[in-house]
mmCIF file of C-alpha atoms and ligand atoms in Angstrom:
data_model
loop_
_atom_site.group_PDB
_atom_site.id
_atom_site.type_symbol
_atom_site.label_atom_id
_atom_site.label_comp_id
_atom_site.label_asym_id
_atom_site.label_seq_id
_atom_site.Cartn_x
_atom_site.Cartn_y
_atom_site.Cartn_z
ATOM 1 C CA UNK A 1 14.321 24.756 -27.610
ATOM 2 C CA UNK A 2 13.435 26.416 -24.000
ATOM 3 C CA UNK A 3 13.819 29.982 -23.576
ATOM 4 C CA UNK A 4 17.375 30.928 -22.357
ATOM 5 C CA UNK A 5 17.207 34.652 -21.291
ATOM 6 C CA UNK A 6 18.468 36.056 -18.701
ATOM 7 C CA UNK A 7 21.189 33.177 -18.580
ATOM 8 C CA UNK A 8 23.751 34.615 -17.760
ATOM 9 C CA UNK A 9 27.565 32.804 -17.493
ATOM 10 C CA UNK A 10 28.467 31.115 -14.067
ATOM 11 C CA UNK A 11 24.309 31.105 -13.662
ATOM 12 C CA UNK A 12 23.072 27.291 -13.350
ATOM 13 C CA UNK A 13 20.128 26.325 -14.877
ATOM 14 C CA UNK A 14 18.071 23.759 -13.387
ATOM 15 C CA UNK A 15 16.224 21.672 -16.016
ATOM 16 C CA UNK A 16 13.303 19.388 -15.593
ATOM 17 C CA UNK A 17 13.720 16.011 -18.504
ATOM 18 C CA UNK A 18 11.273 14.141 -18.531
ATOM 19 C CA UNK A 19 11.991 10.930 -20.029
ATOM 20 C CA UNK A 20 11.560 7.192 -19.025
ATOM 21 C CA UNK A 21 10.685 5.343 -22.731
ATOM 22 C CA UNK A 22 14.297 2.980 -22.046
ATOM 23 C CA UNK A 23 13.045 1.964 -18.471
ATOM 24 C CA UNK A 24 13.611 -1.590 -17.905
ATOM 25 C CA UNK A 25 11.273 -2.500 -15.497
ATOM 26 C CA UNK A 26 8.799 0.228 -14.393
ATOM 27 C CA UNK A 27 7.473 3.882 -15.769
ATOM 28 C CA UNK A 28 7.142 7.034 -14.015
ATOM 29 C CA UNK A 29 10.421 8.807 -13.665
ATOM 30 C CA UNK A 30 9.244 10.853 -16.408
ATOM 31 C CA UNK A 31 6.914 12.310 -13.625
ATOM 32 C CA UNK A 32 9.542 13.392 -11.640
ATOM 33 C CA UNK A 33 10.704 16.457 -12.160
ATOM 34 C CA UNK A 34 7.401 18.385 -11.506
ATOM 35 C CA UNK A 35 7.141 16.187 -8.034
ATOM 36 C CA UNK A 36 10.448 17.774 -7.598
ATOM 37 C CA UNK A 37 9.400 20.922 -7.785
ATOM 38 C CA UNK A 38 6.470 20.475 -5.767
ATOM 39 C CA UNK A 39 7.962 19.282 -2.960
ATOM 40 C CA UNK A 40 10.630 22.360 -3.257
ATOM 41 C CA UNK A 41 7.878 25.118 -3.311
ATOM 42 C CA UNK A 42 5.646 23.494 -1.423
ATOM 43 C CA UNK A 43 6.528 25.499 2.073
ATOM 44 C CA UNK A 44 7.467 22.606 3.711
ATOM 45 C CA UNK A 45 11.124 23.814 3.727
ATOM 46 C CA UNK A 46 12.498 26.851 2.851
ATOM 47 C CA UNK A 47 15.029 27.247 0.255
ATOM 48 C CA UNK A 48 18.586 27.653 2.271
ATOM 49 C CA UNK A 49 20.653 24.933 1.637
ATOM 50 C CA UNK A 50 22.635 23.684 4.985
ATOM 51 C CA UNK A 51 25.495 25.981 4.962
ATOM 52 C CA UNK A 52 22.942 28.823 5.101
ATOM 53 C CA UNK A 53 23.150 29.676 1.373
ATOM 54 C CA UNK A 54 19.431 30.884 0.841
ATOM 55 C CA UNK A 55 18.878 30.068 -2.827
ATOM 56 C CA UNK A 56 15.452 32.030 -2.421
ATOM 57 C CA UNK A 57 17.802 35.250 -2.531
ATOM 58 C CA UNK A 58 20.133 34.105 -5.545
ATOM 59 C CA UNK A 59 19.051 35.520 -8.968
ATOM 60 C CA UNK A 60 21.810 33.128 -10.113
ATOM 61 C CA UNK A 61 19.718 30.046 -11.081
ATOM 62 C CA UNK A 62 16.826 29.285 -13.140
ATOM 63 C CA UNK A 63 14.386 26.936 -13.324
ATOM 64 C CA UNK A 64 14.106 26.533 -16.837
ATOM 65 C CA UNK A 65 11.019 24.070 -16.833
ATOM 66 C CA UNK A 66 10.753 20.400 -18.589
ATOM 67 C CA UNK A 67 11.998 20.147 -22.010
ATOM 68 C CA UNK A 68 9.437 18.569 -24.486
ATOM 69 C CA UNK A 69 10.548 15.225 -25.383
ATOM 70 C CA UNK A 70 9.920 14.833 -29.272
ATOM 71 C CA UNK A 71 8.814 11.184 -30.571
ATOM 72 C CA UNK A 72 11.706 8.899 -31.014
ATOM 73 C CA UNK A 73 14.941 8.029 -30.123
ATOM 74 C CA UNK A 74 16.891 10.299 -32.404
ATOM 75 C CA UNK A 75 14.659 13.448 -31.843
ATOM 76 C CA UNK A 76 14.926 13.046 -27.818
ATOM 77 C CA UNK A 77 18.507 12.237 -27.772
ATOM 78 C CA UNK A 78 19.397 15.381 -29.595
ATOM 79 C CA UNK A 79 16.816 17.819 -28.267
ATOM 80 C CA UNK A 80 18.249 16.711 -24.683
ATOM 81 C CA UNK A 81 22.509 17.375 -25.810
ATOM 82 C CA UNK A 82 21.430 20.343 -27.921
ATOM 83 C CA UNK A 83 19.812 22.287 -24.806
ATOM 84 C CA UNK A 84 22.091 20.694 -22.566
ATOM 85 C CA UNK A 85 24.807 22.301 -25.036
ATOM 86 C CA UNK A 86 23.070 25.778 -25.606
ATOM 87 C CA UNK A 87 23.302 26.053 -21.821
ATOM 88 C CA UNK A 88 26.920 25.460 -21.793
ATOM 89 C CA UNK A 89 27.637 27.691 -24.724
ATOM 90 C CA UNK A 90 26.252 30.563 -22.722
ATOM 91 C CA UNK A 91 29.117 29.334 -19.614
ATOM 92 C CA UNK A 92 26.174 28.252 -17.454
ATOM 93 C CA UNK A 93 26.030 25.024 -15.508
ATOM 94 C CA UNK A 94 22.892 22.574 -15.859
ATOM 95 C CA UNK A 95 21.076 20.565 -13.088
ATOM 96 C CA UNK A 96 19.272 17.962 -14.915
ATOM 97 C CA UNK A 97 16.252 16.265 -13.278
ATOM 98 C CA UNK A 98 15.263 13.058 -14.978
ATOM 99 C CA UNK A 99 13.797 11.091 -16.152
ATOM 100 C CA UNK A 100 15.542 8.001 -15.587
ATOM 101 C CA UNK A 101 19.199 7.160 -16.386
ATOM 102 C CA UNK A 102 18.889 7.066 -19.858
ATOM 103 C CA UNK A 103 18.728 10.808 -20.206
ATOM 104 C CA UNK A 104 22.668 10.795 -18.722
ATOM 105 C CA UNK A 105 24.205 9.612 -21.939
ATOM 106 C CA UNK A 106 22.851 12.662 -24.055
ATOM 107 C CA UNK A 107 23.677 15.028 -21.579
ATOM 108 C CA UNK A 108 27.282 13.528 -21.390
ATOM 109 C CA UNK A 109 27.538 14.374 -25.091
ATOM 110 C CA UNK A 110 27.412 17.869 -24.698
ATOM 111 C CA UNK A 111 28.959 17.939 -21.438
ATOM 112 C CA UNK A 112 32.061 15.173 -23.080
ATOM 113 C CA UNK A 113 31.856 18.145 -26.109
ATOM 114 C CA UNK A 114 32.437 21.262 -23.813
ATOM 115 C CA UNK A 115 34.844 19.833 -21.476
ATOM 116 C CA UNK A 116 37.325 17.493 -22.705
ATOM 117 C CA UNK A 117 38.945 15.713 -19.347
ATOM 118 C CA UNK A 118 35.690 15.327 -17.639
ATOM 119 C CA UNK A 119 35.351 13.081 -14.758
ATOM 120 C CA UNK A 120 32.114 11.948 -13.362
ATOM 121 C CA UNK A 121 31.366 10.665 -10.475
ATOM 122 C CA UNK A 122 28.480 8.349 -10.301
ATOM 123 C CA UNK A 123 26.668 7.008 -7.313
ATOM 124 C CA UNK A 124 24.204 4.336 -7.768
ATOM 125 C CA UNK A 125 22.928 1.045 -6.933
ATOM 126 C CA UNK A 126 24.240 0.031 -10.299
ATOM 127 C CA UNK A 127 27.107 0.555 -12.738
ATOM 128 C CA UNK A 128 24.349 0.725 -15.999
ATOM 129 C CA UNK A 129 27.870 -0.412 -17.970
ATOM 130 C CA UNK A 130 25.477 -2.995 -19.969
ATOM 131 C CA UNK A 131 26.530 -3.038 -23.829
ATOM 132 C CA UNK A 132 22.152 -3.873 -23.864
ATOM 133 C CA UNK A 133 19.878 -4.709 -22.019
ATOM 134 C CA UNK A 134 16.732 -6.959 -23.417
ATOM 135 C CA UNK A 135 18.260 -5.532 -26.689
ATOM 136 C CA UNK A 136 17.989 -2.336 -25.612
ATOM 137 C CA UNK A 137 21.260 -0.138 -26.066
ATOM 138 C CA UNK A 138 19.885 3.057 -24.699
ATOM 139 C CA UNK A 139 18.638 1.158 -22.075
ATOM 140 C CA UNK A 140 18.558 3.037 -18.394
ATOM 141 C CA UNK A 141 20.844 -0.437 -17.477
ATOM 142 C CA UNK A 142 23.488 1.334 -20.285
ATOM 143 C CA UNK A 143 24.086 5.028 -20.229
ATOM 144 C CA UNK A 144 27.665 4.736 -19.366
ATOM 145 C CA UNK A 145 28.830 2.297 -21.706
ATOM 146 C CA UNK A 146 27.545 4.430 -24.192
ATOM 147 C CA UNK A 147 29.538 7.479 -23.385
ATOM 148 C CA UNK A 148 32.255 5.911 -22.318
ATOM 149 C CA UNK A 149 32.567 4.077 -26.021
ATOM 150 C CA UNK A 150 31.778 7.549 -27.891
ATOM 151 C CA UNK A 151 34.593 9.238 -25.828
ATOM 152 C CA UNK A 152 32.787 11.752 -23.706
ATOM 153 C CA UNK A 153 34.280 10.641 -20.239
ATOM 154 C CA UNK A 154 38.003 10.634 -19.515
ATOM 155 C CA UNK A 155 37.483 9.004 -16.146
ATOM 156 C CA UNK A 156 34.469 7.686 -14.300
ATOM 157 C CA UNK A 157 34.101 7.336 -11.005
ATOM 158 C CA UNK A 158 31.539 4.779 -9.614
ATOM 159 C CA UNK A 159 30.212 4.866 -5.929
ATOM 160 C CA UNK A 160 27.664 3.027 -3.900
ATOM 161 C CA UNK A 161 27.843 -0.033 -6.534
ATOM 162 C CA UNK A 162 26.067 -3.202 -5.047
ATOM 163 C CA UNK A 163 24.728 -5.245 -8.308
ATOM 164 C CA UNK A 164 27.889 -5.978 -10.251
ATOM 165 C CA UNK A 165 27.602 -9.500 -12.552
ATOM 166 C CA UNK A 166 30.143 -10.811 -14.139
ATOM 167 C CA UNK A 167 29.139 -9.053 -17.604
ATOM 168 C CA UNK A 168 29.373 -5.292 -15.960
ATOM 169 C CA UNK A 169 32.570 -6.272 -14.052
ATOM 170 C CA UNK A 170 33.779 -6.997 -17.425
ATOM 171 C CA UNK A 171 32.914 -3.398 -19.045
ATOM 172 C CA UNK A 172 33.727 -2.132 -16.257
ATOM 173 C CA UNK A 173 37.181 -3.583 -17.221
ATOM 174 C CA UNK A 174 36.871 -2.892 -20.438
ATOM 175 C CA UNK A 175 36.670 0.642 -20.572
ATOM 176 C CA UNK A 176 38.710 1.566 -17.179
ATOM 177 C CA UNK A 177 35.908 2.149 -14.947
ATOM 178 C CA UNK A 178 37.163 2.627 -11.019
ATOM 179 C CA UNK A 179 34.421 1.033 -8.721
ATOM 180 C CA UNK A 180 34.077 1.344 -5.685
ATOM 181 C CA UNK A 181 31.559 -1.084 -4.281
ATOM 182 C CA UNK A 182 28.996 -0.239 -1.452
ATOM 183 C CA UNK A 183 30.848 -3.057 0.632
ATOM 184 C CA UNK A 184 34.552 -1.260 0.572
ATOM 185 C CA UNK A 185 33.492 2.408 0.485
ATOM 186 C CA UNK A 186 33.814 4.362 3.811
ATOM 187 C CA UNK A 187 32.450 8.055 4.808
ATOM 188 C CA UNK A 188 35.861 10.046 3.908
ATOM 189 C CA UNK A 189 37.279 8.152 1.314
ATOM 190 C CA UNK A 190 39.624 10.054 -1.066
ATOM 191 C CA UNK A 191 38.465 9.385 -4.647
ATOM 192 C CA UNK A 192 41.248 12.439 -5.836
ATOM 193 C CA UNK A 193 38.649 14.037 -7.821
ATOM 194 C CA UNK A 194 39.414 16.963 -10.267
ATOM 195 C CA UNK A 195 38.136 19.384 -12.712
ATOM 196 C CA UNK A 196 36.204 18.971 -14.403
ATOM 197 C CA UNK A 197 34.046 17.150 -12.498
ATOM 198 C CA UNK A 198 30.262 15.816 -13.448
ATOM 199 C CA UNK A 199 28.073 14.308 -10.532
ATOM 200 C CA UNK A 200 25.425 11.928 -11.821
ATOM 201 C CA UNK A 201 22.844 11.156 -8.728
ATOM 202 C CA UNK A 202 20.559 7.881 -9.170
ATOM 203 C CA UNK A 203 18.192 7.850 -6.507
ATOM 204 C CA UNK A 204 18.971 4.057 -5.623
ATOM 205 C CA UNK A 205 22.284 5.062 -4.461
ATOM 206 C CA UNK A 206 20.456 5.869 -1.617
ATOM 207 C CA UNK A 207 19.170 2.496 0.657
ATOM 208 C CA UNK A 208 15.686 2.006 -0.730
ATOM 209 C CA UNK A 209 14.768 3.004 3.502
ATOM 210 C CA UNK A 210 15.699 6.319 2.850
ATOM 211 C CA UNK A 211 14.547 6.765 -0.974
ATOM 212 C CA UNK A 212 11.991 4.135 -1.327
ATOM 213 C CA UNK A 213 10.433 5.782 -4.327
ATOM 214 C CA UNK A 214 12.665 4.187 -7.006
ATOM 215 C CA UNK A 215 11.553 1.562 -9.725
ATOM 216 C CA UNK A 216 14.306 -0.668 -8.178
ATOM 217 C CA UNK A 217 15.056 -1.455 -4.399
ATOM 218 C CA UNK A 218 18.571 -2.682 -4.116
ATOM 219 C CA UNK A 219 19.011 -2.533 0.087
ATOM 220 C CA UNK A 220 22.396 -1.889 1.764
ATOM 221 C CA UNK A 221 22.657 1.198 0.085
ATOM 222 C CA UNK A 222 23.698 5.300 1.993
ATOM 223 C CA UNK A 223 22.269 6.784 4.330
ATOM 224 C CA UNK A 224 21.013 10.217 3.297
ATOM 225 C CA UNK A 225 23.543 12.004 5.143
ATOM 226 C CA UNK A 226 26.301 9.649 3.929
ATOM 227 C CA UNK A 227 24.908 11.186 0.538
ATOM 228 C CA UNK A 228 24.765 14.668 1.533
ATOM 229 C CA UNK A 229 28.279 14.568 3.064
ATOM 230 C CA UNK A 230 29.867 12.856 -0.362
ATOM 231 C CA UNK A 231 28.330 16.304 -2.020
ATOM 232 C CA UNK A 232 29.234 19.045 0.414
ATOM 233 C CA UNK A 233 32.759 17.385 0.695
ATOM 234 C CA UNK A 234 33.714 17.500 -3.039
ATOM 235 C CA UNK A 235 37.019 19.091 -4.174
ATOM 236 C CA UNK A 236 36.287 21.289 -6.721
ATOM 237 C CA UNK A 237 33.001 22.882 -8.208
ATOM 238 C CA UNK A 238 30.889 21.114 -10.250
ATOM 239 C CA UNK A 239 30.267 21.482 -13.791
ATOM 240 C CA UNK A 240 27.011 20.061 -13.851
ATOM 241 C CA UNK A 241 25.092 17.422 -12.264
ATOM 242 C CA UNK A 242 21.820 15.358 -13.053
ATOM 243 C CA UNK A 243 19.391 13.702 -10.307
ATOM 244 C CA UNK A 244 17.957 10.358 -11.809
ATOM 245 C CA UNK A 245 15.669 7.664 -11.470
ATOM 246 C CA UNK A 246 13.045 9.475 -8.908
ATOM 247 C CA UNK A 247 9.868 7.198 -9.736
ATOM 248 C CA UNK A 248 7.032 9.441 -7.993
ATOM 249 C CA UNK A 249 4.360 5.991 -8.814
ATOM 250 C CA UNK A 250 6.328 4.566 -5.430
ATOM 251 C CA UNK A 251 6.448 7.478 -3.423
ATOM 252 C CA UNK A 252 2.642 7.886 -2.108
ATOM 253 C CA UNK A 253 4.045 9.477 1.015
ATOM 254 C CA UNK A 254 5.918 12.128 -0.653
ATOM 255 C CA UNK A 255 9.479 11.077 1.446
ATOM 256 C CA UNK A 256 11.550 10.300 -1.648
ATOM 257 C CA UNK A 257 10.527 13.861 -3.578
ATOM 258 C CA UNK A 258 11.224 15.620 -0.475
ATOM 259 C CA UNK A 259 14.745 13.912 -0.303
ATOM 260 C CA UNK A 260 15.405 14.615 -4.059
ATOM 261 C CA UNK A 261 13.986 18.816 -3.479
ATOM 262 C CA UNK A 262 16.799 18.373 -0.677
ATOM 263 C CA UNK A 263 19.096 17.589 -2.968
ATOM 264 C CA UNK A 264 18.655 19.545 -5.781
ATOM 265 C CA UNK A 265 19.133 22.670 -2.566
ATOM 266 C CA UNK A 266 22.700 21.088 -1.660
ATOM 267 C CA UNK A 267 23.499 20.583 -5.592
ATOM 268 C CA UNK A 268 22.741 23.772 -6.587
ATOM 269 C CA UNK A 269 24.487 25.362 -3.474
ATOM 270 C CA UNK A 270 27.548 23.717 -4.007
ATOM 271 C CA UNK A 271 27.235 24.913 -7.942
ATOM 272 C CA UNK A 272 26.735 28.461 -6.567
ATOM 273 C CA UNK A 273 29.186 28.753 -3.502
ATOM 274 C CA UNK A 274 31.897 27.191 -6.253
ATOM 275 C CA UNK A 275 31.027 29.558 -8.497
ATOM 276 C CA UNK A 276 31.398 32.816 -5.842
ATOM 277 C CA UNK A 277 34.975 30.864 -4.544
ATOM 278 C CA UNK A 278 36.207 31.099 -8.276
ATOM 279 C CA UNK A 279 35.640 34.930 -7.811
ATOM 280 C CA UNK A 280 33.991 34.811 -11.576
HETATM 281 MN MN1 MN B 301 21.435 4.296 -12.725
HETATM 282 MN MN1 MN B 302 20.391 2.505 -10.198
#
């Protein structure tokens, strides 16, 4: 278990997990989190977020470094919900940095655990609604389906979708998933989000143009502003948030981990500036 002094409630804790064993097609999201980092520190940009909120000068996040992913399913599945849920016992909010998609369903636990009505909004490429993929059930292609069927999500949200087959639009069915696919979503669009509200962030949301280091290119995606405008527009202050699916392996020119530091800047800003609006 990581070190959680000086956590304080309200504070968000930005966590690096580093795990990519249910990829489907390619390693190396379990590199991204340091990349991440890298490219945030790395005096390229500075550390104000685009409304001016200079996260250099808040002592209200922490980096709390990687978690070490023990051998095994079991073992990483509940050392991922139990420091997602010691962070959320303390009131403080978690940015997750995968890792690939898998790591949302144990995180979902805890967060499903600690607040009962949770929506999430998800924006990605794909709906990863598959009850298995190449008999895989914890699967990247299947977080959702998994915490959808253990009860942890009273109403997801799906944006940027562009890979739905018949199976998926079938789960999707199944357990009352509202998609909106990349084809009918506009800039604006009222998805009537409320509290509380979960943002899960795969990287392949984004056209592969603009985040090219992902393990899977699925063009027609958002722009990055379309991306950045769907988080500085939300309704109401997030709970927590993860940022998926960075694969560093395709990113030799550094774009995609400077998009992702980007980010993690307007993430944790809008964590922070919800946090001073709800006067707590
Ligand atoms: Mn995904
Ligand atoms: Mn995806």
């Amino acid at each position: 278990m990581l070190e959680l002094n000086g956590l304080e409630a309200g504070h968000v804790a930005l966590l690096g997990v580093p795990w990519d064993a249910h990829s489907s097609f390619l390693r190396g999201p379990a590199l991204a989190p340091r990349q991440i980092r890298a490219a945030l520190h790395s005096g390229a940009m500075n550390l104000c977020a685009e409304n001016g909120h200079d996260l250099g000068a808040d002592a209200r996040w922490h980096d709390l470094g990687d978690l070490a992913i023990p051998a095994g399913d079991e073992a990483a599945l509940a050392a991922i919900t139990g420091t997602a849920s010691a962070v959320l016992r303390r009131g403080g909010r978690l940015l997750a940095l995968g890792g690939d998609h898998a790591v949302s369903f144990p995180l979902l636990r805890a967060y499903g655990e600690a607040h009962p009505g949770l929506t999430v909004l998800h924006l990605d490429a794909h709906p990863d609604l598959y009850d298995e993929l190449d008999g895989d059930q914890l699967s990247h292609a299947c977080p959702f389906a998994r915490a959808l069927e253990e009860g942890r999500i009273a109403r997801l949200v799906q944006v940027g979708i562009r890979t739905l087959n018949p199976h998926q639009r079938a789960q999707a069915r199944r357990f009352g998933v509202e998609v909106i696919e990349m084809r009918d979503w506009r800039p604006g669009m009222d998805l009537r989000l409320a509290a509380p509200l979960y943002l899960s962030l795969d990287l392949d949301a984004l056209d592969p143009a603009f985040a090219p280091g992902v393990s899977h290119h699925e063009p027609g995606g958002f722009t990055t502003r379309e991306v950045l405008g769907i988080i500085q527009s939300l309704p109401v202050p997030l709970v927590g948030a993860d940022l998926v699916e960075f694969n560093p392996v395709r990113d030799p020119t550094g774009i995609t981990a400077a998009l992702a530091a980007k980010l993690v800047k307007e993430i944790l800003a809008q964590m922070l500036d919800a946090i001073a609006t709800e006067g707590s």
